[in-house]
mmCIF file of C-alpha atoms in Angstrom:
data_model
loop_
_atom_site.group_PDB
_atom_site.id
_atom_site.type_symbol
_atom_site.label_atom_id
_atom_site.label_comp_id
_atom_site.label_asym_id
_atom_site.label_seq_id
_atom_site.Cartn_x
_atom_site.Cartn_y
_atom_site.Cartn_z
ATOM 1 C CA MET A 168 -0.183 0.139 -0.380
ATOM 2 C CA LYS A 169 1.336 3.383 -0.928
ATOM 3 C CA VAL A 170 1.464 6.145 2.161
ATOM 4 C CA TYR A 171 1.280 9.449 0.787
ATOM 5 C CA PRO A 172 1.849 12.708 2.852
ATOM 6 C CA ILE A 173 -0.659 14.565 4.581
ATOM 7 C CA SER A 174 -0.056 18.018 3.071
ATOM 8 C CA ALA A 175 -0.481 16.128 -1.030
ATOM 9 C CA ILE A 176 -4.326 14.999 0.495
ATOM 10 C CA LEU A 177 -4.757 18.499 1.387
ATOM 11 C CA MET A 178 -3.437 19.948 -1.511
ATOM 12 C CA VAL A 179 -5.197 17.678 -4.067
ATOM 13 C CA SER A 180 -8.438 17.550 -1.943
ATOM 14 C CA ILE A 181 -7.994 22.069 -1.865
ATOM 15 C CA PHE A 182 -8.098 22.494 -5.724
ATOM 16 C CA ALA A 183 -10.696 19.606 -5.945
ATOM 17 C CA MET A 184 -13.542 21.918 -4.572
ATOM 18 C CA PRO A 185 -15.299 24.062 -6.780
ATOM 19 C CA LEU A 186 -15.073 27.173 -7.678
ATOM 20 C CA PHE A 187 -18.908 28.025 -7.284
ATOM 21 C CA SER A 188 -21.421 26.510 -4.907
ATOM 22 C CA GLY A 189 -24.286 27.143 -6.810
ATOM 23 C CA ALA A 190 -25.431 25.913 -10.005
ATOM 24 C CA TYR A 191 -25.019 27.189 -13.690
ATOM 25 C CA GLU A 192 -27.817 27.405 -15.504
ATOM 26 C CA PRO A 193 -28.465 29.723 -18.340
ATOM 27 C CA ASP A 194 -31.609 29.182 -19.291
ATOM 28 C CA ARG A 195 -33.166 30.084 -15.890
ATOM 29 C CA LEU A 196 -31.725 33.539 -16.309
ATOM 30 C CA ARG A 197 -33.881 35.563 -17.706
ATOM 31 C CA VAL A 198 -33.725 39.035 -19.126
ATOM 32 C CA ASN A 199 -35.679 42.530 -20.042
ATOM 33 C CA ILE A 200 -34.491 45.752 -20.680
ATOM 34 C CA ARG A 201 -35.212 49.332 -19.251
ATOM 35 C CA MET A 202 -35.437 52.441 -20.197
ATOM 36 C CA ASP A 203 -36.438 55.842 -18.404
ATOM 37 C CA LYS A 204 -37.856 57.680 -20.617
ATOM 38 C CA LYS A 205 -38.489 56.921 -25.132
ATOM 39 C CA VAL A 206 -37.391 60.488 -26.046
ATOM 40 C CA PHE A 207 -34.271 61.510 -25.523
ATOM 41 C CA PHE A 208 -32.303 64.714 -26.413
ATOM 42 C CA SER A 209 -28.913 65.522 -28.584
ATOM 43 C CA ASP A 210 -27.422 66.777 -25.438
ATOM 44 C CA GLU A 211 -27.395 63.505 -22.867
ATOM 45 C CA SER A 212 -27.367 59.439 -22.745
ATOM 46 C CA VAL A 213 -28.846 57.691 -23.958
ATOM 47 C CA LEU A 214 -29.193 55.116 -20.925
ATOM 48 C CA LEU A 215 -30.269 51.211 -21.479
ATOM 49 C CA ARG A 216 -31.012 49.014 -18.316
ATOM 50 C CA ILE A 217 -30.241 45.499 -18.610
ATOM 51 C CA CYS A 218 -31.109 43.198 -16.343
ATOM 52 C CA VAL A 219 -30.888 40.206 -15.602
ATOM 53 C CA THR A 220 -33.178 37.920 -13.440
ATOM 54 C CA ASN A 221 -32.143 34.534 -11.753
ATOM 55 C CA MET A 222 -35.433 32.636 -12.033
ATOM 56 C CA SER A 223 -33.963 29.126 -10.635
ATOM 57 C CA ASP A 224 -35.004 28.321 -6.903
ATOM 58 C CA LYS A 225 -30.602 27.750 -6.505
ATOM 59 C CA LYS A 226 -28.016 29.928 -6.364
ATOM 60 C CA ASN A 227 -26.771 31.302 -10.407
ATOM 61 C CA TYR A 228 -24.046 32.850 -11.670
ATOM 62 C CA PHE A 229 -22.625 34.359 -14.937
ATOM 63 C CA GLU A 230 -18.949 35.847 -16.784
ATOM 64 C CA VAL A 231 -18.011 39.767 -17.030
ATOM 65 C CA TYR A 232 -15.570 41.334 -17.835
ATOM 66 C CA ASP A 233 -13.350 44.303 -16.840
ATOM 67 C CA PRO A 234 -14.652 47.434 -18.582
ATOM 68 C CA SER A 235 -10.928 48.970 -18.359
ATOM 69 C CA GLY A 236 -10.115 47.142 -20.704
ATOM 70 C CA GLY A 237 -10.481 49.447 -22.977
ATOM 71 C CA GLU A 238 -12.799 51.013 -25.786
ATOM 72 C CA SER A 239 -14.057 47.374 -26.616
ATOM 73 C CA SER A 240 -14.880 45.626 -23.156
ATOM 74 C CA GLY A 241 -17.660 47.176 -22.478
ATOM 75 C CA TYR A 242 -19.863 45.637 -25.351
ATOM 76 C CA THR A 243 -19.339 41.464 -24.177
ATOM 77 C CA THR A 244 -21.184 39.913 -22.286
ATOM 78 C CA PHE A 245 -23.968 42.271 -22.612
ATOM 79 C CA GLN A 246 -24.689 43.517 -26.701
ATOM 80 C CA PRO A 247 -26.989 45.810 -26.874
ATOM 81 C CA LYS A 248 -28.496 45.660 -31.001
ATOM 82 C CA VAL A 249 -30.161 49.229 -32.009
ATOM 83 C CA TYR A 250 -32.054 49.051 -35.050
ATOM 84 C CA ASP A 251 -34.372 51.544 -37.072
ATOM 85 C CA MET A 252 -37.434 51.022 -38.047
ATOM 86 C CA MET A 253 -36.836 49.349 -40.983
ATOM 87 C CA GLY A 254 -35.207 46.596 -39.704
ATOM 88 C CA ARG A 255 -31.461 47.667 -40.508
ATOM 89 C CA ASP A 256 -28.764 48.011 -37.594
ATOM 90 C CA ALA A 257 -27.176 51.172 -36.576
ATOM 91 C CA LYS A 258 -23.744 51.583 -37.814
ATOM 92 C CA ILE A 259 -22.018 50.139 -34.301
ATOM 93 C CA THR A 260 -18.936 52.195 -33.563
ATOM 94 C CA VAL A 261 -17.061 49.594 -30.789
ATOM 95 C CA PRO A 262 -13.265 49.254 -32.112
ATOM 96 C CA HIS A 263 -13.285 45.759 -32.399
ATOM 97 C CA ARG A 264 -16.488 45.100 -33.787
ATOM 98 C CA ILE A 265 -15.287 47.511 -37.120
ATOM 99 C CA GLU A 266 -12.197 45.827 -37.163
ATOM 100 C CA GLY A 267 -13.589 42.357 -37.692
ATOM 101 C CA ARG A 268 -12.604 41.055 -34.009
ATOM 102 C CA GLY A 269 -14.204 38.770 -32.557
ATOM 103 C CA THR A 270 -15.590 39.207 -29.160
ATOM 104 C CA ALA A 271 -14.200 35.583 -27.897
ATOM 105 C CA ASP A 272 -10.793 37.368 -29.338
ATOM 106 C CA LEU A 273 -10.459 40.244 -26.822
ATOM 107 C CA ILE A 274 -12.139 38.721 -24.035
ATOM 108 C CA ARG A 275 -8.362 36.842 -24.107
ATOM 109 C CA GLY A 276 -6.792 39.904 -22.854
ATOM 110 C CA LEU A 277 -10.001 40.922 -20.349
ATOM 111 C CA GLU A 278 -10.160 40.249 -16.530
ATOM 112 C CA LYS A 279 -12.903 38.067 -16.223
ATOM 113 C CA ARG A 280 -15.455 38.233 -13.198
ATOM 114 C CA ILE A 281 -18.349 35.901 -11.820
ATOM 115 C CA ILE A 282 -21.192 37.755 -11.215
ATOM 116 C CA GLU A 283 -23.708 35.506 -7.899
ATOM 117 C CA LEU A 284 -27.589 36.059 -8.222
ATOM 118 C CA ALA A 285 -29.496 34.376 -5.366
ATOM 119 C CA PRO A 286 -32.445 32.984 -6.558
ATOM 120 C CA GLY A 287 -34.609 35.765 -7.521
ATOM 121 C CA GLU A 288 -31.990 38.207 -7.571
ATOM 122 C CA MET A 289 -31.325 40.986 -10.327
ATOM 123 C CA PHE A 290 -28.014 42.139 -11.840
ATOM 124 C CA ILE A 291 -28.833 45.234 -13.683
ATOM 125 C CA HIS A 292 -25.689 46.925 -16.346
ATOM 126 C CA ASN A 293 -26.582 49.940 -17.285
ATOM 127 C CA VAL A 294 -24.819 51.301 -21.096
ATOM 128 C CA ASP A 295 -25.541 54.864 -22.473
ATOM 129 C CA LEU A 296 -26.211 53.867 -26.271
ATOM 130 C CA ARG A 297 -24.761 56.823 -27.635
ATOM 131 C CA GLU A 298 -21.017 55.072 -26.437
ATOM 132 C CA ILE A 299 -21.795 52.257 -28.829
ATOM 133 C CA TYR A 300 -23.668 53.347 -31.750
ATOM 134 C CA ASP A 301 -24.306 56.415 -33.644
ATOM 135 C CA ILE A 302 -27.757 57.937 -32.764
ATOM 136 C CA ASN A 303 -29.478 60.525 -35.876
ATOM 137 C CA LEU A 304 -31.415 63.015 -34.649
ATOM 138 C CA ASP A 305 -35.474 62.524 -35.411
ATOM 139 C CA SER A 306 -35.211 58.839 -35.949
ATOM 140 C CA THR A 307 -36.916 56.232 -34.800
ATOM 141 C CA TYR A 308 -34.516 53.096 -32.907
ATOM 142 C CA ARG A 309 -35.422 50.024 -31.562
ATOM 143 C CA VAL A 310 -33.977 48.201 -29.438
ATOM 144 C CA ARG A 311 -33.356 44.920 -27.828
ATOM 145 C CA SER A 312 -29.842 43.081 -26.387
ATOM 146 C CA LEU A 313 -27.831 39.631 -26.486
ATOM 147 C CA PHE A 314 -26.600 38.287 -22.999
ATOM 148 C CA PHE A 315 -23.921 36.347 -23.360
ATOM 149 C CA PRO A 316 -23.624 34.160 -19.981
ATOM 150 C CA SER A 317 -20.541 32.553 -20.807
ATOM 151 C CA PHE A 318 -18.197 32.887 -23.532
ATOM 152 C CA ASP A 319 -17.053 29.181 -23.270
ATOM 153 C CA GLN A 320 -20.482 27.887 -24.194
ATOM 154 C CA ASP A 321 -22.084 28.845 -27.520
ATOM 155 C CA LEU A 322 -24.772 29.924 -25.848
ATOM 156 C CA VAL A 323 -26.739 33.363 -26.417
ATOM 157 C CA LEU A 324 -29.690 34.615 -25.077
ATOM 158 C CA THR A 325 -31.746 37.611 -25.681
ATOM 159 C CA SER A 326 -34.050 39.700 -23.944
ATOM 160 C CA ASP A 327 -37.583 39.263 -23.490
ATOM 161 C CA ASN A 328 -38.622 42.578 -24.832
ATOM 162 C CA GLU A 329 -38.113 45.176 -27.123
ATOM 163 C CA LEU A 330 -38.105 48.895 -26.668
ATOM 164 C CA SER A 331 -38.138 52.196 -28.868
ATOM 165 C CA PHE A 332 -36.815 55.209 -28.394
ATOM 166 C CA ARG A 333 -35.695 58.756 -30.452
ATOM 167 C CA MET A 334 -33.383 61.743 -30.095
ATOM 168 C CA ILE A 335 -34.176 65.000 -31.361
ATOM 169 C CA GLU A 336 -32.461 68.608 -30.916
ATOM 170 C CA ASP A 337 -30.490 70.137 -27.809
ATOM 171 C CA LYS A 338 -33.458 70.936 -25.261
ATOM 172 C CA ARG A 339 -32.146 74.926 -24.742
ATOM 173 C CA TYR A 340 -33.257 75.050 -28.759
ATOM 174 C CA ARG A 341 -36.429 72.912 -28.660
ATOM 175 C CA LYS A 342 -38.864 70.412 -26.397
ATOM 176 C CA PRO A 343 -40.792 67.431 -27.759
ATOM 177 C CA SER A 344 -43.789 67.947 -29.092
ATOM 178 C CA GLU A 345 -46.420 66.982 -27.091
ATOM 179 C CA VAL A 346 -47.383 64.042 -29.084
ATOM 180 C CA SER A 347 -44.350 62.177 -28.481
ATOM 181 C CA SER A 348 -44.729 63.020 -24.890
ATOM 182 C CA ILE A 349 -48.295 61.383 -24.769
ATOM 183 C CA GLU A 350 -48.333 57.295 -23.600
ATOM 184 C CA ARG A 351 -49.850 55.531 -25.862
ATOM 185 C CA SER A 352 -50.281 51.941 -24.913
ATOM 186 C CA LEU A 353 -53.157 49.543 -25.353
ATOM 187 C CA SER A 354 -55.319 47.816 -22.025
ATOM 188 C CA PRO A 355 -55.019 44.213 -20.920
ATOM 189 C CA LYS A 356 -58.629 43.959 -21.966
ATOM 190 C CA GLU A 357 -58.294 45.340 -25.521
ATOM 191 C CA VAL A 358 -54.904 43.776 -25.665
ATOM 192 C CA ILE A 359 -57.613 40.224 -25.256
ATOM 193 C CA MET A 360 -59.827 42.011 -27.464
ATOM 194 C CA LEU A 361 -57.572 41.838 -30.279
ATOM 195 C CA THR A 362 -56.370 38.391 -29.278
ATOM 196 C CA LEU A 363 -59.613 36.910 -29.670
ATOM 197 C CA ARG A 364 -60.418 38.653 -32.617
ATOM 198 C CA ALA A 365 -57.476 38.007 -34.844
ATOM 199 C CA GLU A 366 -57.984 34.245 -33.467
ATOM 200 C CA LYS A 367 -61.894 34.399 -34.481
ATOM 201 C CA ASP A 368 -61.038 35.663 -37.873
ATOM 202 C CA ARG A 369 -57.702 32.950 -37.973
ATOM 203 C CA GLU A 370 -55.561 35.387 -38.217
ATOM 204 C CA TRP A 371 -52.396 34.159 -36.465
ATOM 205 C CA ASP A 372 -50.000 36.607 -36.781
ATOM 206 C CA ASN A 373 -51.552 38.699 -35.143
ATOM 207 C CA TRP A 374 -52.793 36.528 -32.279
ATOM 208 C CA ILE A 375 -49.228 35.393 -32.027
ATOM 209 C CA LYS A 376 -48.618 39.601 -31.114
ATOM 210 C CA PHE A 377 -50.154 39.108 -28.145
ATOM 211 C CA ILE A 378 -48.824 35.636 -26.588
ATOM 212 C CA ASN A 379 -45.529 34.642 -24.359
ATOM 213 C CA VAL A 380 -44.898 31.269 -25.941
ATOM 214 C CA GLU A 381 -42.433 31.159 -23.138
ATOM 215 C CA LYS A 382 -44.818 31.625 -20.373
ATOM 216 C CA TYR A 383 -48.059 30.578 -22.116
ATOM 217 C CA ILE A 384 -46.750 27.115 -22.762
ATOM 218 C CA ASN A 385 -46.835 26.566 -19.006
ATOM 219 C CA ALA A 386 -51.103 26.514 -19.454
ATOM 220 C CA PHE A 387 -50.715 23.070 -21.510
ATOM 221 C CA PRO A 388 -49.242 19.957 -19.260
ATOM 222 C CA GLU A 389 -49.036 17.947 -22.692
ATOM 223 C CA PHE A 390 -45.863 20.307 -23.482
ATOM 224 C CA VAL A 391 -44.583 22.492 -20.422
ATOM 225 C CA GLN A 392 -42.467 19.148 -18.636
ATOM 226 C CA LYS A 393 -40.960 18.647 -22.362
ATOM 227 C CA TYR A 394 -40.121 22.384 -22.461
ATOM 228 C CA TYR A 395 -38.142 22.739 -19.203
ATOM 229 C CA ARG A 396 -36.533 19.355 -20.105
ATOM 230 C CA ALA A 397 -34.990 20.741 -23.067
ATOM 231 C CA ASP A 398 -32.226 22.566 -23.818
ATOM 232 C CA TYR A 399 -32.128 25.580 -25.859
ATOM 233 C CA GLN A 400 -31.656 24.609 -28.888
ATOM 234 C CA GLU A 401 -34.554 22.262 -28.499
ATOM 235 C CA LYS A 402 -36.819 24.507 -27.048
ATOM 236 C CA ALA A 403 -37.324 26.683 -30.090
ATOM 237 C CA GLU A 404 -37.836 23.309 -31.378
ATOM 238 C CA ILE A 405 -40.822 22.587 -28.877
ATOM 239 C CA GLU A 406 -42.307 26.510 -29.130
ATOM 240 C CA LYS A 407 -42.575 26.080 -33.144
ATOM 241 C CA ALA A 408 -44.377 22.403 -32.110
ATOM 242 C CA PHE A 409 -46.132 24.245 -29.366
ATOM 243 C CA ILE A 410 -47.872 27.846 -31.718
ATOM 244 C CA LYS A 411 -48.515 25.391 -34.781
ATOM 245 C CA PHE A 412 -50.934 23.259 -31.683
ATOM 246 C CA VAL A 413 -52.237 26.766 -31.069
ATOM 247 C CA THR A 414 -52.744 27.704 -34.792
ATOM 248 C CA ARG A 415 -53.916 24.389 -35.687
ATOM 249 C CA GLU A 416 -58.226 24.364 -37.122
ATOM 250 C CA ARG A 417 -59.444 23.375 -33.945
ATOM 251 C CA ASP A 418 -63.982 21.815 -34.406
ATOM 252 C CA ASP A 419 -64.828 23.918 -31.651
ATOM 253 C CA TYR A 420 -63.799 26.576 -33.431
ATOM 254 C CA LEU A 421 -64.369 30.454 -31.583
ATOM 255 C CA VAL A 422 -67.669 31.631 -31.792
ATOM 256 C CA ASP A 423 -67.852 34.678 -29.630
ATOM 257 C CA PHE A 424 -66.730 36.206 -26.609
ATOM 258 C CA SER A 425 -67.427 38.610 -23.936
ATOM 259 C CA ILE A 426 -65.066 40.726 -21.499
ATOM 260 C CA ILE A 427 -66.262 40.822 -18.582
ATOM 261 C CA LYS A 428 -63.494 42.122 -16.237
ATOM 262 C CA GLU A 429 -60.474 43.338 -16.102
ATOM 263 C CA SER A 430 -58.015 43.936 -12.680
ATOM 264 C CA ILE A 431 -54.497 45.175 -12.915
ATOM 265 C CA GLU A 432 -51.987 44.878 -10.226
ATOM 266 C CA LYS A 433 -49.506 48.296 -10.779
ATOM 267 C CA GLU A 434 -47.116 47.446 -8.088
ATOM 268 C CA ARG A 435 -46.620 43.438 -9.796
ATOM 269 C CA SER A 436 -47.730 44.601 -13.456
ATOM 270 C CA ILE A 437 -49.698 41.949 -14.183
ATOM 271 C CA ALA A 438 -53.379 41.978 -14.998
ATOM 272 C CA TYR A 439 -56.147 39.701 -14.936
ATOM 273 C CA VAL A 440 -59.025 39.799 -17.830
ATOM 274 C CA ASP A 441 -62.258 37.584 -17.831
ATOM 275 C CA VAL A 442 -63.984 36.140 -20.386
ATOM 276 C CA VAL A 443 -67.353 34.492 -21.475
ATOM 277 C CA VAL A 444 -65.717 32.645 -24.441
ATOM 278 C CA SER A 445 -68.293 30.614 -26.460
ATOM 279 C CA ARG A 446 -66.998 27.685 -28.658
ATOM 280 C CA PHE A 447 -68.639 25.513 -31.688
ATOM 281 C CA GLY A 448 -70.567 22.342 -30.918
ATOM 282 C CA ILE A 449 -72.185 20.231 -33.017
ATOM 283 C CA ARG A 450 -75.678 20.062 -30.729
ATOM 284 C CA TRP A 451 -74.321 22.934 -28.043
ATOM 285 C CA ILE A 452 -72.063 26.145 -28.600
ATOM 286 C CA HIS A 453 -70.279 25.375 -25.579
ATOM 287 C CA ARG A 454 -69.084 28.004 -23.014
ATOM 288 C CA PHE A 455 -66.244 28.820 -21.039
ATOM 289 C CA LYS A 456 -65.153 31.378 -18.405
ATOM 290 C CA SER A 457 -61.554 32.641 -18.640
ATOM 291 C CA ARG A 458 -59.260 33.874 -16.660
ATOM 292 C CA TYR A 459 -56.235 35.446 -18.631
ATOM 293 C CA THR A 460 -52.717 36.335 -16.970
ATOM 294 C CA LEU A 461 -51.594 38.868 -18.561
ATOM 295 C CA GLU A 462 -48.018 40.383 -17.833
ATOM 296 C CA ARG A 463 -46.624 43.849 -19.137
ATOM 297 C CA TYR A 464 -43.880 44.223 -21.363
ATOM 298 C CA ASN A 465 -42.234 47.858 -21.939
ATOM 299 C CA ASN A 466 -45.572 49.496 -22.992
ATOM 300 C CA LEU A 467 -47.270 45.880 -23.950
ATOM 301 C CA TRP A 468 -49.508 43.932 -21.767
ATOM 302 C CA LEU A 469 -48.436 40.088 -22.928
ATOM 303 C CA ILE A 470 -51.069 36.590 -22.739
ATOM 304 C CA THR A 471 -48.989 34.386 -20.185
ATOM 305 C CA ASP A 472 -51.881 32.124 -18.886
ATOM 306 C CA GLU A 473 -55.013 31.114 -19.285
ATOM 307 C CA GLU A 474 -57.577 29.421 -17.146
ATOM 308 C CA ALA A 475 -60.800 27.968 -18.140
ATOM 309 C CA THR A 476 -64.206 26.875 -16.387
ATOM 310 C CA VAL A 477 -67.468 24.877 -17.877
ATOM 311 C CA MET A 478 -70.087 26.971 -17.958
ATOM 312 C CA LYS A 479 -73.705 25.898 -18.861
ATOM 313 C CA GLY A 480 -73.751 25.215 -23.241
ATOM 314 C CA VAL A 481 -76.077 26.928 -25.058
ATOM 315 C CA LYS A 482 -78.302 24.467 -27.308
ATOM 316 C CA ARG A 483 -78.084 25.007 -30.961
#
């Protein structure tokens, strides 16, 4: 039997210990973006807040890089994508992107840090879009953000929401018009009305606009289990199959609907809309009382859940 010195055994044990006590579950990190306003003056920063929330019930983590590593170092883990209303990319000014260098090449010379998040905890990264893109006056832009939890893995997450913004002349010379300052959005019951109208008319491209597929899929037991066991690529395929399923031609197609109640929890950005839904049946018109749950994303309410209870039918 071989005998090893105690100090050697202790050293091996120390190096064998995990560097992180949580679980690396990048698919349980959710990304959304925020802006304080939609109209910016030309003499101020266009500040975007990129929020990463740990949806796991365990500690989770991701990697960031030292921003002191030069002008390009701020465009690594968080990569906002700005484009105009026609879908054309705004002109990027990040040096390594202009030079055609990949991010993987850039980070080799940067110091890496680990950001640890407790369950439900949020990390907020602020970025001035004017430091990354050429933003033109009087042009309306849209922005989303890509998020790379670890460049050691071929994985990228996209923000759940998209925002729009506009830049106007210096406030000393011009103030924003009343048209620009008015908040324009749909109420939860208006979203439900448009969604059910789209279903009734079989306009599925309009229907899907108001559905948060990643959350709405929870209302369908035949999909939810395999969805949460799937990896990133498999989830994309399951989402396609789910959309095909819910937009199929149904025997019990929608005949009519009536919205009866709307309630909004403003502090949680959650709303509930109760609807009486009538669906076709051979002998009876089947009636259901459906409660739709909606969550606010920027200025739009999206459907995240649906619960239905059977009501007394009506003879045809």
